[in-house]
mmCIF file of C-alpha atoms (C1' of nucleotides) in Angstrom:
data_model
loop_
_atom_site.group_PDB
_atom_site.id
_atom_site.type_symbol
_atom_site.label_atom_id
_atom_site.label_comp_id
_atom_site.label_asym_id
_atom_site.label_seq_id
_atom_site.Cartn_x
_atom_site.Cartn_y
_atom_site.Cartn_z
ATOM 1 C CA MET A 1 17.575 -18.188 9.306
ATOM 2 C CA GLY A 2 17.683 -21.711 7.942
ATOM 3 C CA LYS A 3 13.899 -21.640 7.834
ATOM 4 C CA GLN A 4 13.884 -18.721 5.390
ATOM 5 C CA PRO A 5 15.369 -19.776 2.045
ATOM 6 C CA GLN A 6 17.449 -17.059 0.450
ATOM 7 C CA VAL A 7 16.146 -17.840 -2.989
ATOM 8 C CA LEU A 8 13.025 -19.529 -4.221
ATOM 9 C CA ASP A 9 13.620 -23.227 -3.860
ATOM 10 C CA CYS A 10 13.809 -25.740 -6.634
ATOM 11 C CA ALA A 11 10.110 -26.521 -6.419
ATOM 12 C CA LEU A 12 9.778 -23.335 -8.406
ATOM 13 C CA LYS A 13 11.588 -24.307 -11.566
ATOM 14 C CA GLU A 14 12.477 -21.818 -14.202
ATOM 15 C CA GLY A 15 9.289 -20.860 -15.954
ATOM 16 C CA ALA A 16 7.121 -21.733 -12.977
ATOM 17 C CA TYR A 17 6.327 -18.110 -12.158
ATOM 18 C CA ASP A 18 2.756 -18.475 -13.296
ATOM 19 C CA GLY A 19 1.049 -17.548 -10.052
ATOM 20 C CA SER A 20 0.267 -21.102 -9.055
ATOM 21 C CA ASP A 21 2.191 -20.572 -5.839
ATOM 22 C CA LEU A 22 1.595 -17.639 -3.464
ATOM 23 C CA ARG A 23 5.242 -16.698 -3.778
ATOM 24 C CA THR A 24 4.813 -16.188 -7.537
ATOM 25 C CA LEU A 25 1.645 -14.065 -7.331
ATOM 26 C CA LEU A 26 3.253 -10.825 -8.390
ATOM 27 C CA ALA A 27 0.598 -8.376 -7.180
ATOM 28 C CA PHE A 28 0.447 -10.207 -3.865
ATOM 29 C CA GLN A 29 4.213 -10.056 -3.396
ATOM 30 C CA ILE A 30 4.411 -6.401 -4.372
ATOM 31 C CA TYR A 31 1.654 -5.592 -1.879
ATOM 32 C CA GLN A 32 3.430 -7.393 0.940
ATOM 33 C CA LEU A 33 6.783 -5.814 0.104
ATOM 34 C CA SER A 34 5.168 -2.379 -0.047
ATOM 35 C CA SER A 35 3.609 -2.874 3.389
ATOM 36 C CA LYS A 36 6.935 -3.935 4.868
ATOM 37 C CA LEU A 37 8.737 -1.002 3.293
ATOM 38 C CA ALA A 38 6.081 1.361 4.639
ATOM 39 C CA ALA A 39 6.534 -0.030 8.156
ATOM 40 C CA GLN A 40 10.303 0.271 7.808
ATOM 41 C CA GLY A 41 9.927 3.823 6.525
ATOM 42 C CA ARG A 42 7.695 4.740 9.457
ATOM 43 C CA ALA A 43 10.280 3.380 11.865
ATOM 44 C CA VAL A 44 12.953 5.561 10.265
ATOM 45 C CA LEU A 45 10.752 8.667 10.338
ATOM 46 C CA ALA A 46 9.786 8.001 13.950
ATOM 47 C CA ARG A 47 13.384 8.737 14.881
ATOM 48 C CA HIS A 48 13.008 12.250 13.481
ATOM 49 C CA GLY A 49 9.911 13.469 15.235
ATOM 50 C CA SER A 50 6.301 13.184 14.195
ATOM 51 C CA ILE A 51 6.391 13.492 10.424
ATOM 52 C CA ASN A 52 4.470 10.774 8.588
ATOM 53 C CA LEU A 53 4.972 8.956 5.268
ATOM 54 C CA PRO A 54 2.556 11.029 3.145
ATOM 55 C CA GLN A 55 4.218 14.202 4.413
ATOM 56 C CA TRP A 56 7.683 12.788 3.697
ATOM 57 C CA ARG A 57 6.716 11.799 0.176
ATOM 58 C CA ILE A 58 5.846 15.421 -0.562
ATOM 59 C CA ILE A 59 8.958 16.780 1.142
ATOM 60 C CA ARG A 60 11.082 14.325 -0.794
ATOM 61 C CA VAL A 61 9.651 15.407 -4.126
ATOM 62 C CA LEU A 62 10.202 19.064 -3.262
ATOM 63 C CA GLY A 63 13.667 18.346 -1.917
ATOM 64 C CA MET A 64 14.672 16.697 -5.166
ATOM 65 C CA GLY A 65 13.612 19.769 -7.094
ATOM 66 C CA VAL A 66 11.542 17.823 -9.587
ATOM 67 C CA ASP A 67 8.908 20.537 -9.888
ATOM 68 C CA ASN A 68 7.136 23.099 -7.736
ATOM 69 C CA ALA A 69 3.748 23.392 -9.453
ATOM 70 C CA SER A 70 1.168 21.825 -7.170
ATOM 71 C CA ASN A 71 -0.320 19.329 -9.591
ATOM 72 C CA GLU A 72 3.079 18.221 -10.836
ATOM 73 C CA VAL A 73 4.283 17.697 -7.261
ATOM 74 C CA ARG A 74 1.160 15.700 -6.473
ATOM 75 C CA ILE A 75 1.592 13.492 -9.525
ATOM 76 C CA ALA A 76 5.278 12.922 -8.811
ATOM 77 C CA ALA A 77 4.416 11.983 -5.224
ATOM 78 C CA GLY A 78 1.742 9.595 -6.473
ATOM 79 C CA ILE A 79 -0.905 10.837 -4.043
ATOM 80 C CA ASP A 80 -4.697 11.169 -4.415
ATOM 81 C CA LYS A 81 -5.912 14.774 -4.917
ATOM 82 C CA GLY A 82 -7.932 14.856 -1.713
ATOM 83 C CA GLN A 83 -5.203 13.335 0.405
ATOM 84 C CA PHE A 84 -2.613 15.636 -1.147
ATOM 85 C CA SER A 85 -4.707 18.656 -0.253
ATOM 86 C CA ARG A 86 -5.061 17.566 3.347
ATOM 87 C CA THR A 87 -1.454 16.490 3.782
ATOM 88 C CA LEU A 88 -0.193 19.729 2.260
ATOM 89 C CA GLU A 89 -2.304 21.636 4.769
ATOM 90 C CA THR A 90 -0.549 19.848 7.637
ATOM 91 C CA LEU A 91 2.859 20.664 6.125
ATOM 92 C CA ILE A 92 1.906 24.348 5.827
ATOM 93 C CA ASP A 93 0.647 24.366 9.412
ATOM 94 C CA ALA A 94 3.919 22.797 10.539
ATOM 95 C CA GLY A 95 5.865 25.534 8.767
ATOM 96 C CA LEU A 96 7.656 23.054 6.520
ATOM 97 C CA VAL A 97 6.337 24.321 3.193
ATOM 98 C CA ARG A 98 4.838 27.503 1.849
ATOM 99 C CA THR A 99 2.743 28.120 -1.232
ATOM 100 C CA GLU A 100 2.378 31.017 -3.656
ATOM 101 C CA PRO A 101 -0.146 31.576 -6.431
ATOM 102 C CA LEU A 102 0.837 30.790 -10.031
ATOM 103 C CA ALA A 103 0.063 33.628 -12.458
ATOM 104 C CA SER A 104 0.097 31.221 -15.390
ATOM 105 C CA ASP A 105 -2.810 29.167 -14.024
ATOM 106 C CA ARG A 106 -4.940 30.557 -11.231
ATOM 107 C CA ARG A 107 -6.219 27.076 -10.368
ATOM 108 C CA THR A 108 -2.790 25.983 -9.195
ATOM 109 C CA PHE A 109 -0.004 27.252 -6.996
ATOM 110 C CA ALA A 110 3.703 26.712 -6.436
ATOM 111 C CA ILE A 111 4.985 24.835 -3.386
ATOM 112 C CA HIS A 112 8.366 25.479 -1.776
ATOM 113 C CA LEU A 113 10.179 23.995 1.190
ATOM 114 C CA THR A 114 10.788 26.548 3.909
ATOM 115 C CA ALA A 115 14.216 26.720 5.550
ATOM 116 C CA GLU A 116 12.808 24.497 8.279
ATOM 117 C CA GLY A 117 11.457 22.070 5.722
ATOM 118 C CA ARG A 118 14.761 21.992 3.910
ATOM 119 C CA ALA A 119 16.582 21.335 7.180
ATOM 120 C CA LEU A 120 14.259 18.460 8.023
ATOM 121 C CA HIS A 121 14.718 17.012 4.541
ATOM 122 C CA ASP A 122 18.493 17.192 4.912
ATOM 123 C CA GLU A 123 18.294 15.584 8.364
ATOM 124 C CA ILE A 124 16.140 12.643 7.315
ATOM 125 C CA ALA A 125 17.492 11.946 3.834
ATOM 126 C CA PRO A 126 20.747 10.279 4.982
ATOM 127 C CA ASP A 127 18.846 7.673 7.017
ATOM 128 C CA LEU A 128 16.596 6.848 4.089
ATOM 129 C CA GLN A 129 19.653 6.776 1.851
ATOM 130 C CA ALA A 130 21.151 4.234 4.262
ATOM 131 C CA ARG A 131 17.926 2.265 4.026
ATOM 132 C CA HIS A 132 18.084 2.403 0.227
ATOM 133 C CA ASN A 133 21.683 1.149 0.279
ATOM 134 C CA HIS A 134 20.738 -1.568 2.768
ATOM 135 C CA LEU A 135 17.962 -2.789 0.456
ATOM 136 C CA LEU A 136 20.257 -2.960 -2.565
ATOM 137 C CA LYS A 137 23.350 -4.331 -0.862
ATOM 138 C CA GLY A 138 22.396 -7.986 -1.335
ATOM 139 C CA LEU A 139 21.782 -7.482 -5.062
ATOM 140 C CA SER A 140 24.253 -7.529 -7.908
ATOM 141 C CA PRO A 141 24.508 -4.471 -10.203
ATOM 142 C CA ALA A 142 22.836 -6.476 -12.961
ATOM 143 C CA GLN A 143 19.963 -7.441 -10.650
ATOM 144 C CA VAL A 144 19.481 -3.814 -9.622
ATOM 145 C CA ARG A 145 19.392 -2.639 -13.199
ATOM 146 C CA THR A 146 16.922 -5.358 -14.191
ATOM 147 C CA LEU A 147 14.765 -4.524 -11.170
ATOM 148 C CA PHE A 148 14.293 -0.875 -12.110
ATOM 149 C CA ILE A 149 13.678 -1.700 -15.763
ATOM 150 C CA VAL A 150 11.089 -4.265 -14.745
ATOM 151 C CA LEU A 151 9.415 -1.908 -12.251
ATOM 152 C CA GLU A 152 8.954 0.632 -15.001
ATOM 153 C CA LYS A 153 7.408 -1.924 -17.338
ATOM 154 C CA LEU A 154 5.145 -3.244 -14.610
ATOM 155 C CA SER A 155 4.030 0.276 -13.778
ATOM 156 C CA GLU A 156 2.810 0.654 -17.334
ATOM 157 C CA SER A 157 1.096 -2.737 -17.445
ATOM 158 C CA ALA A 158 -0.612 -1.941 -14.162
ATOM 159 C CA ALA A 159 -2.330 1.029 -15.745
ATOM 160 C CA ASP A 160 -4.679 -0.737 -18.090
ATOM 161 C CA LEU A 161 -7.399 -3.366 -18.132
ATOM 162 C CA GLU A 162 -7.135 -4.480 -21.746
ATOM 163 C CA PHE A 163 -6.285 -7.994 -20.604
ATOM 164 C CA LEU A 164 -9.850 -8.416 -19.370
ATOM 165 C CA ASP A 165 -11.353 -7.752 -22.760
ATOM 166 C CA ALA A 166 -8.811 -9.996 -24.427
ATOM 167 C CA ALA A 167 -9.693 -12.774 -21.992
ATOM 168 C CA ARG A 168 -13.386 -12.291 -22.601
ATOM 169 C CA SER A 169 -13.061 -12.304 -26.407
ATOM 170 C CA ASN A 170 -10.957 -15.466 -26.323
ATOM 171 C CA ARG A 171 -13.773 -17.488 -24.888
ATOM 172 C CA MET B 1 2.936 6.766 -25.708
ATOM 173 C CA GLY B 2 6.080 8.359 -27.010
ATOM 174 C CA LYS B 3 6.175 10.486 -23.900
ATOM 175 C CA GLN B 4 6.626 7.430 -21.678
ATOM 176 C CA PRO B 5 10.039 5.878 -22.275
ATOM 177 C CA GLN B 6 9.973 2.104 -22.175
ATOM 178 C CA VAL B 7 13.188 1.907 -20.238
ATOM 179 C CA LEU B 8 15.019 4.307 -18.013
ATOM 180 C CA ASP B 9 16.832 6.678 -20.292
ATOM 181 C CA CYS B 10 20.545 7.112 -20.607
ATOM 182 C CA ALA B 11 20.638 9.851 -17.974
ATOM 183 C CA LEU B 12 20.487 6.911 -15.585
ATOM 184 C CA LYS B 13 23.707 5.160 -16.440
ATOM 185 C CA GLU B 14 24.533 1.759 -15.123
ATOM 186 C CA GLY B 15 25.312 2.133 -11.462
ATOM 187 C CA ALA B 16 23.263 5.275 -11.069
ATOM 188 C CA TYR B 17 20.500 3.567 -9.083
ATOM 189 C CA ASP B 18 21.488 5.343 -5.905
ATOM 190 C CA GLY B 19 18.205 7.098 -5.219
ATOM 191 C CA SER B 20 19.352 10.457 -6.503
ATOM 192 C CA ASP B 21 16.502 10.463 -8.977
ATOM 193 C CA LEU B 22 12.861 9.820 -7.999
ATOM 194 C CA ARG B 23 12.738 6.970 -10.462
ATOM 195 C CA THR B 24 15.531 5.174 -8.579
ATOM 196 C CA LEU B 25 14.037 5.592 -5.096
ATOM 197 C CA LEU B 26 13.160 1.965 -4.606
ATOM 198 C CA ALA B 27 10.665 2.287 -1.755
ATOM 199 C CA PHE B 28 8.939 5.127 -3.577
ATOM 200 C CA GLN B 29 8.660 3.111 -6.791
ATOM 201 C CA ILE B 30 7.405 0.017 -4.978
ATOM 202 C CA TYR B 31 4.777 2.127 -3.211
ATOM 203 C CA GLN B 32 3.549 3.620 -6.460
ATOM 204 C CA LEU B 33 3.493 0.272 -8.235
ATOM 205 C CA SER B 34 1.609 -1.281 -5.326
ATOM 206 C CA SER B 35 -1.010 1.473 -5.455
ATOM 207 C CA LYS B 36 -1.493 0.989 -9.183
ATOM 208 C CA LEU B 37 -1.764 -2.768 -8.811
ATOM 209 C CA ALA B 38 -4.322 -2.296 -6.038
ATOM 210 C CA ALA B 39 -6.391 -0.019 -8.258
ATOM 211 C CA GLN B 40 -6.136 -2.503 -11.112
ATOM 212 C CA GLY B 41 -7.084 -5.332 -8.767
ATOM 213 C CA ARG B 42 -10.117 -3.401 -7.524
ATOM 214 C CA ALA B 43 -11.222 -2.848 -11.115
ATOM 215 C CA VAL B 44 -11.022 -6.567 -11.779
ATOM 216 C CA LEU B 45 -12.932 -7.448 -8.612
ATOM 217 C CA ALA B 46 -15.574 -4.830 -9.361
ATOM 218 C CA ARG B 47 -16.614 -6.978 -12.316
ATOM 219 C CA HIS B 48 -17.446 -9.817 -9.949
ATOM 220 C CA GLY B 49 -19.708 -8.158 -7.457
ATOM 221 C CA SER B 50 -18.842 -6.362 -4.260
ATOM 222 C CA ILE B 51 -15.894 -8.306 -2.893
ATOM 223 C CA ASN B 52 -12.924 -6.145 -1.870
ATOM 224 C CA LEU B 53 -9.164 -6.653 -1.945
ATOM 225 C CA PRO B 54 -8.679 -7.677 1.707
ATOM 226 C CA GLN B 55 -11.444 -10.265 1.310
ATOM 227 C CA TRP B 56 -9.919 -11.527 -1.925
ATOM 228 C CA ARG B 57 -6.495 -11.903 -0.340
ATOM 229 C CA ILE B 58 -7.975 -14.260 2.228
ATOM 230 C CA ILE B 59 -10.021 -16.183 -0.327
ATOM 231 C CA ARG B 60 -6.951 -16.555 -2.494
ATOM 232 C CA VAL B 61 -4.865 -18.012 0.314
ATOM 233 C CA LEU B 62 -7.632 -20.472 1.179
ATOM 234 C CA GLY B 63 -8.187 -21.306 -2.482
ATOM 235 C CA MET B 64 -4.542 -22.180 -2.909
ATOM 236 C CA GLY B 65 -4.741 -24.598 -0.008
ATOM 237 C CA VAL B 66 -1.671 -23.203 1.695
ATOM 238 C CA ASP B 67 -3.063 -23.741 5.181
ATOM 239 C CA ASN B 68 -6.357 -23.562 7.048
ATOM 240 C CA ALA B 69 -5.236 -22.641 10.559
ATOM 241 C CA SER B 70 -6.325 -19.068 11.205
ATOM 242 C CA ASN B 71 -2.983 -17.578 12.159
ATOM 243 C CA GLU B 72 -1.190 -19.262 9.276
ATOM 244 C CA VAL B 73 -3.804 -17.961 6.848
ATOM 245 C CA ARG B 74 -3.436 -14.482 8.257
ATOM 246 C CA ILE B 75 0.349 -14.553 7.974
ATOM 247 C CA ALA B 76 0.214 -15.899 4.439
ATOM 248 C CA ALA B 77 -2.244 -13.157 3.493
ATOM 249 C CA GLY B 78 0.030 -10.547 5.071
ATOM 250 C CA ILE B 79 -2.785 -8.821 6.968
ATOM 251 C CA ASP B 80 -2.785 -7.074 10.348
ATOM 252 C CA LYS B 81 -4.455 -9.135 13.122
ATOM 253 C CA GLY B 82 -7.244 -6.637 13.745
ATOM 254 C CA GLN B 83 -8.027 -6.155 10.079
ATOM 255 C CA PHE B 84 -7.925 -9.909 9.503
ATOM 256 C CA SER B 85 -10.461 -10.447 12.275
ATOM 257 C CA ARG B 86 -12.842 -7.881 10.837
ATOM 258 C CA THR B 87 -12.442 -8.966 7.222
ATOM 259 C CA LEU B 88 -12.962 -12.615 8.158
ATOM 260 C CA GLU B 89 -16.195 -11.620 9.879
ATOM 261 C CA THR B 90 -17.471 -10.061 6.640
ATOM 262 C CA LEU B 91 -16.555 -13.233 4.717
ATOM 263 C CA ILE B 92 -18.427 -15.378 7.248
ATOM 264 C CA ASP B 93 -21.437 -13.064 7.056
ATOM 265 C CA ALA B 94 -21.361 -13.300 3.266
ATOM 266 C CA GLY B 95 -21.372 -17.092 3.487
ATOM 267 C CA LEU B 96 -18.049 -17.392 1.686
ATOM 268 C CA VAL B 97 -16.072 -19.044 4.492
ATOM 269 C CA ARG B 98 -16.811 -21.024 7.604
ATOM 270 C CA THR B 99 -14.717 -21.641 10.668
ATOM 271 C CA GLU B 100 -14.371 -24.522 13.090
ATOM 272 C CA PRO B 101 -12.521 -24.741 16.394
ATOM 273 C CA LEU B 102 -9.096 -26.383 16.489
ATOM 274 C CA ALA B 103 -8.785 -28.989 19.260
ATOM 275 C CA SER B 104 -5.011 -28.697 19.216
ATOM 276 C CA ASP B 105 -5.053 -25.013 20.205
ATOM 277 C CA ARG B 106 -8.221 -23.445 21.549
ATOM 278 C CA ARG B 107 -6.944 -19.954 20.715
ATOM 279 C CA THR B 108 -7.114 -20.656 17.001
ATOM 280 C CA PHE B 109 -9.561 -22.106 14.520
ATOM 281 C CA ALA B 110 -9.601 -23.559 11.023
ATOM 282 C CA ILE B 111 -10.991 -21.600 8.090
ATOM 283 C CA HIS B 112 -12.550 -23.213 5.040
ATOM 284 C CA LEU B 113 -14.069 -21.871 1.869
ATOM 285 C CA THR B 114 -17.733 -22.758 1.564
ATOM 286 C CA ALA B 115 -19.045 -24.095 -1.759
ATOM 287 C CA GLU B 116 -20.099 -20.527 -2.526
ATOM 288 C CA GLY B 117 -16.668 -19.212 -1.623
ATOM 289 C CA ARG B 118 -14.990 -21.838 -3.761
ATOM 290 C CA ALA B 119 -17.253 -20.947 -6.680
ATOM 291 C CA LEU B 120 -16.420 -17.252 -6.323
ATOM 292 C CA HIS B 121 -12.715 -18.067 -6.154
ATOM 293 C CA ASP B 122 -12.978 -20.164 -9.331
ATOM 294 C CA GLU B 123 -14.912 -17.382 -11.056
ATOM 295 C CA ILE B 124 -12.465 -14.599 -10.225
ATOM 296 C CA ALA B 125 -9.149 -16.443 -10.443
ATOM 297 C CA PRO B 126 -9.026 -16.611 -14.271
ATOM 298 C CA ASP B 127 -9.310 -12.811 -14.563
ATOM 299 C CA LEU B 128 -6.532 -12.293 -12.070
ATOM 300 C CA GLN B 129 -4.512 -14.964 -13.847
ATOM 301 C CA ALA B 130 -5.020 -12.955 -17.052
ATOM 302 C CA ARG B 131 -3.828 -9.881 -15.201
ATOM 303 C CA HIS B 132 -0.772 -11.768 -13.938
ATOM 304 C CA ASN B 133 0.034 -12.909 -17.476
ATOM 305 C CA HIS B 134 -0.513 -9.383 -18.773
ATOM 306 C CA LEU B 135 1.960 -8.003 -16.220
ATOM 307 C CA LEU B 136 4.647 -10.515 -17.150
ATOM 308 C CA LYS B 137 4.147 -10.530 -20.911
ATOM 309 C CA GLY B 138 6.586 -7.695 -21.594
ATOM 310 C CA LEU B 139 9.319 -9.366 -19.556
ATOM 311 C CA SER B 140 11.800 -12.010 -20.620
ATOM 312 C CA PRO B 141 11.957 -15.292 -18.641
ATOM 313 C CA ALA B 142 15.293 -14.169 -17.212
ATOM 314 C CA GLN B 143 13.822 -10.864 -16.081
ATOM 315 C CA VAL B 144 10.898 -12.627 -14.416
ATOM 316 C CA ARG B 145 13.207 -14.992 -12.581
ATOM 317 C CA THR B 146 15.439 -12.147 -11.428
ATOM 318 C CA LEU B 147 12.385 -10.167 -10.311
ATOM 319 C CA PHE B 148 11.095 -12.869 -7.962
ATOM 320 C CA ILE B 149 14.536 -13.573 -6.556
ATOM 321 C CA VAL B 150 15.028 -9.874 -5.915
ATOM 322 C CA LEU B 151 11.569 -9.447 -4.352
ATOM 323 C CA GLU B 152 12.387 -12.197 -1.885
ATOM 324 C CA LYS B 153 15.698 -10.581 -0.940
ATOM 325 C CA LEU B 154 14.084 -7.162 -0.600
ATOM 326 C CA SER B 155 11.369 -8.615 1.601
ATOM 327 C CA GLU B 156 14.046 -9.781 4.011
ATOM 328 C CA SER B 157 15.964 -6.509 3.937
ATOM 329 C CA ALA B 158 12.731 -4.630 4.575
ATOM 330 C CA ALA B 159 12.294 -6.409 7.884
ATOM 331 C CA ASP B 160 15.126 -4.890 9.852
ATOM 332 C CA LEU B 161 16.534 -1.546 10.913
ATOM 333 C CA GLU B 162 20.144 -2.551 11.443
ATOM 334 C CA PHE B 163 21.225 -0.078 8.778
ATOM 335 C CA LEU B 164 20.299 2.782 11.097
ATOM 336 C CA ASP B 165 22.655 1.656 13.814
ATOM 337 C CA ALA B 166 25.374 1.000 11.284
ATOM 338 C CA ALA B 167 24.933 4.507 9.924
ATOM 339 C CA ARG B 168 24.992 6.004 13.411
ATOM 340 C CA SER B 169 28.133 4.105 14.443
ATOM 341 C CA ASN B 170 29.938 5.163 11.272
ATOM 342 C CA ARG B 171 29.849 8.789 12.239
ATOM 343 C "C1'" DA C 1 1.901 -27.388 40.446
ATOM 344 C "C1'" DA C 2 2.417 -22.621 40.003
ATOM 345 C "C1'" DA C 3 4.350 -18.528 38.051
ATOM 346 C "C1'" DT C 4 5.812 -16.214 34.136
ATOM 347 C "C1'" DG C 5 6.313 -15.212 29.329
ATOM 348 C "C1'" DA C 6 4.522 -15.563 24.833
ATOM 349 C "C1'" DT C 7 0.876 -16.208 21.391
ATOM 350 C "C1'" DT C 8 -3.686 -15.547 19.299
ATOM 351 C "C1'" DG C 9 -7.908 -13.102 18.308
ATOM 352 C "C1'" DT C 10 -11.130 -9.263 19.306
ATOM 353 C "C1'" DT C 11 -12.131 -4.600 19.836
ATOM 354 C "C1'" DG C 12 -11.358 0.338 20.051
ATOM 355 C "C1'" DA C 13 -9.184 4.242 18.270
ATOM 356 C "C1'" DC C 14 -6.819 6.419 14.983
ATOM 357 C "C1'" DT C 15 -4.263 7.093 10.544
ATOM 358 C "C1'" DT C 16 -3.972 6.678 5.734
ATOM 359 C "C1'" DG C 17 -5.973 5.899 1.297
ATOM 360 C "C1'" DT C 18 -9.907 6.027 -2.104
ATOM 361 C "C1'" DC C 19 -13.872 7.890 -4.343
ATOM 362 C "C1'" DC C 20 -16.842 11.525 -5.552
ATOM 363 C "C1'" DA C 21 -19.319 16.079 -5.931
ATOM 364 C "C1'" DC C 22 -18.667 20.717 -6.494
ATOM 365 C "C1'" DG C 23 -16.810 25.309 -7.734
ATOM 366 C "C1'" DA C 24 -13.325 28.006 -10.052
ATOM 367 C "C1'" DG C 25 -10.525 28.273 -13.847
ATOM 368 C "C1'" DT C 26 -8.586 26.895 -18.491
ATOM 369 C "C1'" DC C 27 -8.890 25.245 -23.147
ATOM 370 C "C1'" DT C 28 -11.130 24.226 -27.462
ATOM 371 C "C1'" DA C 29 -14.609 24.459 -30.957
ATOM 372 C "C1'" DC C 30 -17.881 27.136 -33.172
ATOM 373 C "C1'" DG D 1 -17.700 35.987 -27.587
ATOM 374 C "C1'" DT D 2 -19.973 31.940 -25.949
ATOM 375 C "C1'" DA D 3 -20.774 27.119 -24.898
ATOM 376 C "C1'" DG D 4 -19.053 22.916 -23.701
ATOM 377 C "C1'" DA D 5 -15.430 19.914 -22.155
ATOM 378 C "C1'" DC D 6 -11.883 19.418 -19.223
ATOM 379 C "C1'" DT D 7 -8.585 20.373 -15.303
ATOM 380 C "C1'" DC D 8 -7.399 21.458 -10.543
ATOM 381 C "C1'" DG D 9 -8.129 21.817 -5.587
ATOM 382 C "C1'" DT D 10 -11.202 21.359 -1.556
ATOM 383 C "C1'" DG D 11 -14.097 18.947 1.395
ATOM 384 C "C1'" DG D 12 -17.218 15.095 2.591
ATOM 385 C "C1'" DA D 13 -17.820 10.332 3.202
ATOM 386 C "C1'" DC D 14 -16.234 5.981 3.496
ATOM 387 C "C1'" DA D 15 -12.821 2.091 3.049
ATOM 388 C "C1'" DA D 16 -8.549 0.099 4.274
ATOM 389 C "C1'" DG D 17 -4.598 -0.155 7.163
ATOM 390 C "C1'" DT D 18 -2.048 0.475 11.642
ATOM 391 C "C1'" DC D 19 -1.400 0.383 16.530
ATOM 392 C "C1'" DA D 20 -2.346 -1.023 21.115
ATOM 393 C "C1'" DA D 21 -4.898 -2.914 25.147
ATOM 394 C "C1'" DC D 22 -7.006 -6.823 26.839
ATOM 395 C "C1'" DA D 23 -8.515 -11.661 27.707
ATOM 396 C "C1'" DA D 24 -7.967 -16.487 26.874
ATOM 397 C "C1'" DT D 25 -4.827 -19.948 25.916
ATOM 398 C "C1'" DC D 26 -0.413 -22.262 25.411
ATOM 399 C "C1'" DA D 27 4.554 -22.994 26.449
ATOM 400 C "C1'" DT D 28 8.372 -22.567 29.395
ATOM 401 C "C1'" DT D 29 10.675 -22.035 33.683
ATOM 402 C "C1'" DT D 30 11.029 -22.662 38.461
#
DNA sequence: AAATGATTGTTGACTTGTCCACGAGTCTAC
DNA sequence: GTAGACTCGTGGACAAGTCAACAATCATTT
């Protein structure tokens, strides 16, 4: 492991996070981390049968009781409308969720975990909790707190393109 | 924007980053951020013609002069072997890169940006630099430094499954 | 020198993600 | 009450990503 420095080496001095090195290209690094986490997540799920990541993301949202209205669940899961529709269909076919119409808005419906879906959620969640703990164990409490604050800010900055217009008008 | 708190609210007290709330599920948050950054990146690239994100990732690695050997470029770009092969083919067809055999290892080859590829890189890079700066502008220098240190640690933790065995043996 | 194991790139097959059109339904303005 | 704008879900089409088999090549072991 001597070949893999634990922290960015001193060639990257404080302030030198300007993207001039691949390791400081934020979008690049987030993409690579996301891919690795997805592969790790798939390996965990593979030990619990054939459920896939999109399906788990929906089960997780339902299991946490965030909301049951279809559009709210989809938004919380962060999934495209078309993909959500198709993935939900596979969960219904597998008997893991059931839906019921919403009287308040006939375009939408409520989604609930079935007993089987709840059981699968409760079976898988501990392993993903262990993964979560594993990811955080090398970080100090202050680093963890900063990380989540920063992720929230980045999520907002990632939602707009105003920087392009600013760049264009500064020429 | 009042509906979108700038920082995690006080329901998430220090230490409460255990994944019990969707906002503290690290893999989930990284996945959502990565998707948003990809969409933002596609919007930026769309202003420069028809190049796509996988192609840009390769051009960026070549433009930064990290390496030219095919496998090293692929690893640096973080792309699957099959996808890399296909994406490289589209870059060659578009006249943006050229390859030449490597005498030292006849399995591999060197990849170079053509003049046209270099010009495209130089045209696009400022907009993505502006995006990078936009992402970091709401963060303090200390937060930025912590972020990159943490991303590196997470990248390592994301590469193994030892936590599963540890969890199983603790039962 | 030959056998064996590992690496690298291509290709096929499939999964997952994105984009869009459309229809049904809701909301708002008049 | 109606028209127009907008939302929500489905399905089609395509792009992007993953997985694996195979062949050629290199490295290691015998």
